Amino acid sequence: VPELPEVETVRRSLAAMIGRRIVAARLFRADMCTTASGRRARPADLLAGEVVRELMRRGKQLAIIAQSGRVLVVHLGMSGQLRLLKPGSKAQKTNHIHAVWSLDDGSRLTFRDPRRFGGLWTLESRAALEERWSGLGPDALTMSPRDLAVAAAGSRRVIKALLLDQTALAGVGNIYADEALFAAGVRPSRRADRVKPEECERLTRAIRRVLALAVEARGSTLRDYVAADGRAGQAQLRHAVYGRGGFACVNCGTVLRSVSLAQRTTVFCIRCQR
Ligand SMILES: [Zn+2]
């Protein structure tokens, strides 16, 4: 499931689109694209005829900004992939491709999503994007300890559930929540409002570090995820707890526990995480 590092890696691997004109756009499944007015998306909604100005990201959401100010928001959901194909090259998998954009240099962008939890949203302006993103918490890569302390103080949920809540902080999912809680030595089942300010500070630093390292490693490839250039990530090789329930803790050797918390499989060390 793409989290912040995977979406950021996709954003960076789409950089060649900047300054290019989208000459055509085709949508194969109308229900994969939502327009502001609710009508069926036209090629112009998908930025056909527009020059790409910027690629932005907030949490796990990606936005393609056109010179005109129009915006296309992309959610990768569970299995979404954006691939930028060089002129003349073919997509390896053509099933479940829901949209294709042709660029003026002959390259093509494809959006493929077999499980269809992702999608496209068209917006008229940057202001509409700001409004859409105002519902998200601060981006987890750059959030401050105070952001987390404020969110934690007002929440009676377990800290793991708070980390997964995109309105509290944007970008963390199951993998990096478990990794950050382990790195900070905080037990995932602690009630958020009982996590002390100094622990929130440690946890914030851990979240930022874990995410930054994962971006450096181009994200975690567990199943479907690849960057827009087709390359898999390497961050999964560094996971200390995610997917390691029943194995030895890398710090102390204690067998890692795997429990269900916030409806998600959660792995932690009873000795290292208090
Ligand atoms: Zn341990």
Coordinates of C-alpha atoms and ligand atoms in Angstrom, one line a residue:
V1 CA 0.0 0.0 0.0
P2 CA 1.6 3.3 -1.1
E3 CA 2.4 5.5 1.9
L4 CA 4.2 8.9 1.9
P5 CA 7.6 7.5 0.8
E6 CA 6.2 5.6 -2.1
V7 CA 4.0 8.5 -3.3
E8 CA 7.0 10.9 -2.9
T9 CA 9.1 8.5 -5.0
V10 CA 6.4 8.4 -7.7
R11 CA 6.3 12.2 -7.7
R12 CA 10.1 12.5 -8.1
S13 CA 10.1 9.8 -10.9
L14 CA 7.5 11.9 -12.8
A15 CA 9.8 15.0 -13.0
A16 CA 10.4 14.6 -16.7
M17 CA 6.7 15.6 -17.2
I18 CA 7.3 19.1 -16.0
G19 CA 7.3 21.6 -18.9
R20 CA 5.7 19.1 -21.3
R21 CA 2.4 19.6 -23.0
I22 CA -0.3 16.9 -22.6
V23 CA -1.5 16.5 -26.1
A24 CA -4.3 13.9 -25.4
A25 CA -5.9 12.2 -22.5
R26 CA -8.1 9.1 -22.5
L27 CA -10.2 7.7 -19.6
F28 CA -11.3 4.1 -19.9
R29 CA -13.4 3.9 -16.7
A30 CA -15.5 7.0 -16.0
D31 CA -16.0 5.9 -12.4
M32 CA -12.2 6.3 -11.7
C33 CA -12.4 10.0 -12.2
T34 CA -14.4 12.5 -10.2
T35 CA -15.1 16.0 -11.4
A36 CA -16.0 19.0 -9.3
S37 CA -19.4 19.3 -11.0
G38 CA -20.1 15.5 -10.9
R39 CA -20.4 15.2 -14.6
R40 CA -18.3 12.7 -16.7
A41 CA -14.7 13.8 -17.1
R42 CA -13.7 15.3 -20.5
P43 CA -10.2 15.2 -21.9
A44 CA -9.7 18.8 -20.9
D45 CA -10.6 17.9 -17.2
L46 CA -7.7 15.4 -17.4
L47 CA -5.4 18.3 -18.5
A48 CA -5.4 17.6 -22.3
G49 CA -3.9 20.6 -24.0
E50 CA -2.3 21.8 -20.8
V51 CA 1.4 22.2 -20.0
V52 CA 2.5 20.6 -16.7
R53 CA 3.9 23.2 -14.3
E54 CA 4.4 21.3 -11.1
L55 CA 4.0 18.0 -9.2
M56 CA 2.9 18.4 -5.6
R57 CA 2.3 16.0 -2.8
R58 CA 0.5 16.2 0.5
G59 CA 0.6 13.0 2.6
K60 CA -0.3 10.2 0.3
Q61 CA -2.0 12.4 -2.3
L62 CA -0.3 13.6 -5.5
A63 CA -1.4 16.6 -7.6
I64 CA -0.4 17.5 -11.2
I65 CA -0.6 21.2 -11.6
A66 CA -1.0 22.7 -15.1
Q67 CA 0.2 26.2 -16.2
S68 CA -3.4 27.3 -16.3
G69 CA -3.8 26.5 -12.7
R70 CA -6.0 23.4 -13.3
V71 CA -5.2 20.4 -11.2
L72 CA -5.5 16.7 -11.4
V73 CA -5.3 14.9 -8.0
V74 CA -4.2 11.2 -8.0
H75 CA -4.8 8.7 -5.2
L76 CA -2.9 5.5 -5.6
G77 CA -5.2 3.7 -3.1
M78 CA -4.1 0.1 -2.5
S79 CA -2.6 -0.9 -5.9
G80 CA -2.5 2.2 -8.0
Q81 CA 0.5 2.8 -10.3
L82 CA 1.5 5.8 -12.4
R83 CA 4.0 4.8 -15.1
L84 CA 5.8 7.3 -17.4
L85 CA 6.7 5.4 -20.6
K86 CA 9.4 6.6 -22.9
P87 CA 8.5 7.1 -26.6
G88 CA 8.0 3.8 -28.3
S89 CA 8.2 1.7 -25.1
K90 CA 5.2 -0.5 -24.2
A91 CA 3.4 -1.0 -20.9
Q92 CA 4.3 -4.4 -19.4
K93 CA 0.8 -4.9 -18.0
T94 CA -2.0 -3.4 -20.0
N95 CA -5.0 -4.8 -18.0
H96 CA -6.5 -2.5 -15.4
I97 CA -5.1 0.7 -17.1
H98 CA -7.9 3.3 -16.5
A99 CA -6.3 6.4 -18.0
V100 CA -3.6 7.3 -20.5
W101 CA -2.0 10.7 -21.2
S102 CA 0.1 11.4 -24.3
L103 CA 2.8 14.0 -23.9
D104 CA 4.3 16.2 -26.6
D105 CA 7.7 14.4 -26.6
G106 CA 6.0 11.1 -27.4
S107 CA 6.1 9.7 -23.9
R108 CA 2.9 8.4 -22.2
L109 CA 1.7 8.4 -18.6
T110 CA -0.6 5.5 -17.6
F111 CA -2.7 5.1 -14.5
R112 CA -3.3 1.4 -13.6
D113 CA -5.2 0.3 -10.5
P114 CA -6.3 -3.4 -10.4
R115 CA -8.1 -3.1 -7.0
R116 CA -9.6 0.3 -7.8
F117 CA -9.3 1.9 -4.3
G118 CA -7.4 4.8 -5.9
G119 CA -8.7 7.4 -8.4
L120 CA -8.5 10.7 -10.1
W121 CA -10.0 14.0 -9.1
T122 CA -10.1 17.1 -11.3
L123 CA -10.0 20.6 -9.8
E124 CA -10.4 24.0 -11.4
S125 CA -7.7 25.8 -9.5
R126 CA -4.9 25.8 -6.9
A127 CA -7.4 27.3 -4.4
A128 CA -9.6 24.3 -4.9
L129 CA -6.6 22.1 -4.2
E130 CA -5.7 24.0 -1.0
E131 CA -9.3 23.6 0.1
R132 CA -9.2 19.9 -0.6
W133 CA -6.0 19.5 1.3
S134 CA -7.1 21.6 4.2
G135 CA -8.8 18.5 5.5
L136 CA -5.5 16.8 5.8
G137 CA -3.1 17.1 8.8
P138 CA 0.4 18.4 8.4
D139 CA 2.6 16.5 6.0
A140 CA 4.4 13.8 8.1
L141 CA 7.8 14.4 6.5
T142 CA 8.0 18.0 7.7
M143 CA 5.6 18.1 10.7
S144 CA 6.8 19.6 14.0
P145 CA 6.7 17.9 17.5
R146 CA 4.1 20.5 18.5
D147 CA 1.8 19.3 15.6
L148 CA 1.9 15.8 17.0
A149 CA 1.7 16.9 20.7
V150 CA -1.5 18.9 20.0
A151 CA -3.1 16.1 18.1
A152 CA -2.2 13.5 20.8
A153 CA -3.4 15.7 23.6
G154 CA -6.8 15.9 22.1
S155 CA -7.2 12.1 21.4
R156 CA -8.3 9.3 23.6
R157 CA -7.5 6.7 20.9
V158 CA -4.4 4.5 20.9
I159 CA -1.4 6.3 19.5
K160 CA -1.1 3.9 16.5
A161 CA -4.7 4.9 15.4
L162 CA -3.8 8.6 15.7
L163 CA -0.7 8.1 13.5
L164 CA -2.9 6.4 10.8
D165 CA -5.5 9.3 10.9
Q166 CA -4.8 11.4 7.8
T167 CA -6.6 14.4 9.4
A168 CA -4.1 14.4 12.3
L169 CA -1.0 13.9 10.2
A170 CA -0.8 13.1 6.5
G171 CA 1.2 10.3 4.9
V172 CA 1.7 7.6 7.5
G173 CA 0.2 4.1 7.0
N174 CA 0.6 0.8 8.6
I175 CA 4.2 0.1 7.7
Y176 CA 5.7 3.4 8.8
A177 CA 3.5 3.8 11.8
D178 CA 4.9 0.5 13.2
E179 CA 8.5 1.4 12.2
A180 CA 8.3 4.9 13.8
L181 CA 6.8 3.7 17.0
F182 CA 9.5 1.1 17.3
A183 CA 12.3 3.6 16.5
A184 CA 10.8 6.0 19.2
G185 CA 10.4 3.2 21.8
V186 CA 6.7 3.9 22.2
R187 CA 4.2 1.1 22.5
P188 CA 1.5 1.3 19.8
S189 CA -1.4 0.6 22.3
R190 CA -0.6 3.6 24.5
R191 CA -3.5 6.1 24.8
A192 CA -2.5 9.1 22.7
D193 CA -3.3 11.7 25.4
R194 CA -1.0 9.9 27.8
V195 CA 2.0 10.0 25.5
K196 CA 4.2 12.6 27.2
P197 CA 5.5 15.7 25.3
E198 CA 9.1 14.5 25.3
E199 CA 7.8 11.2 23.8
C200 CA 5.9 13.1 21.2
E201 CA 9.1 14.9 20.3
R202 CA 11.0 11.6 20.0
L203 CA 8.1 10.1 18.0
T204 CA 8.0 13.1 15.6
R205 CA 11.8 12.8 15.0
A206 CA 11.3 9.0 14.4
I207 CA 8.5 9.5 12.0
R208 CA 10.5 12.1 10.0
R209 CA 13.6 10.0 10.0
V210 CA 11.9 6.7 9.1
L211 CA 10.0 8.4 6.2
A212 CA 13.1 10.3 4.9
L213 CA 15.2 7.0 4.9
A214 CA 12.4 5.3 3.1
V215 CA 12.2 8.0 0.5
E216 CA 16.0 7.7 0.0
A217 CA 15.5 3.9 -0.5
R218 CA 12.7 4.8 -3.1
G219 CA 9.9 3.3 -0.9
S220 CA 8.9 -0.2 0.1
T221 CA 7.9 -2.7 -2.6
L222 CA 5.8 -5.5 -1.0
R223 CA 3.4 -6.3 -3.8
D224 CA 2.4 -3.9 -6.6
Y225 CA 4.3 -0.8 -5.9
V226 CA 6.9 0.5 -8.4
A227 CA 8.0 4.1 -9.2
A228 CA 6.9 5.8 -12.4
D229 CA 10.1 4.5 -14.1
G230 CA 9.1 0.9 -13.2
R231 CA 11.8 0.4 -10.6
A232 CA 10.9 -1.3 -7.3
G233 CA 11.8 0.2 -3.9
Q234 CA 14.3 -1.0 -1.4
A235 CA 13.0 0.3 1.9
Q236 CA 11.3 -3.1 2.7
L237 CA 14.8 -4.5 3.3
R238 CA 15.2 -2.1 6.3
H239 CA 12.0 -2.8 8.1
A240 CA 12.7 -3.5 11.8
V241 CA 9.2 -4.6 12.9
Y242 CA 6.7 -4.5 10.0
G243 CA 6.1 -8.0 8.7
R244 CA 8.4 -9.4 11.4
G245 CA 6.0 -10.7 14.1
G246 CA 7.3 -13.9 15.7
F247 CA 10.9 -13.0 14.8
A248 CA 13.6 -11.6 17.1
C249 CA 13.8 -7.9 17.9
V250 CA 16.8 -6.3 16.1
N251 CA 17.6 -4.4 19.3
C252 CA 17.2 -7.0 22.2
G253 CA 16.4 -10.4 20.6
T254 CA 12.9 -10.6 22.3
V255 CA 10.3 -12.3 20.0
L256 CA 8.2 -9.5 18.4
R257 CA 4.5 -9.5 19.2
S258 CA 1.9 -9.2 16.4
V259 CA -1.5 -8.0 17.5
S260 CA -4.5 -6.3 15.8
L261 CA -4.8 -2.6 16.7
A262 CA -6.9 0.0 15.0
Q263 CA -8.0 -2.9 12.7
R264 CA -4.5 -3.3 11.5
T265 CA -1.8 -5.9 12.1
T266 CA 0.6 -4.3 14.5
V267 CA 4.1 -5.6 15.4
F268 CA 6.1 -4.3 18.3
C269 CA 8.7 -5.3 21.0
I270 CA 7.3 -5.6 24.6
R271 CA 10.8 -4.8 25.9
C272 CA 11.9 -1.9 23.7
Q273 CA 8.5 -0.1 23.5
R274 CA 7.0 1.2 26.7
Ligands
ZN1 ZN 13.4 -5.3 21.6

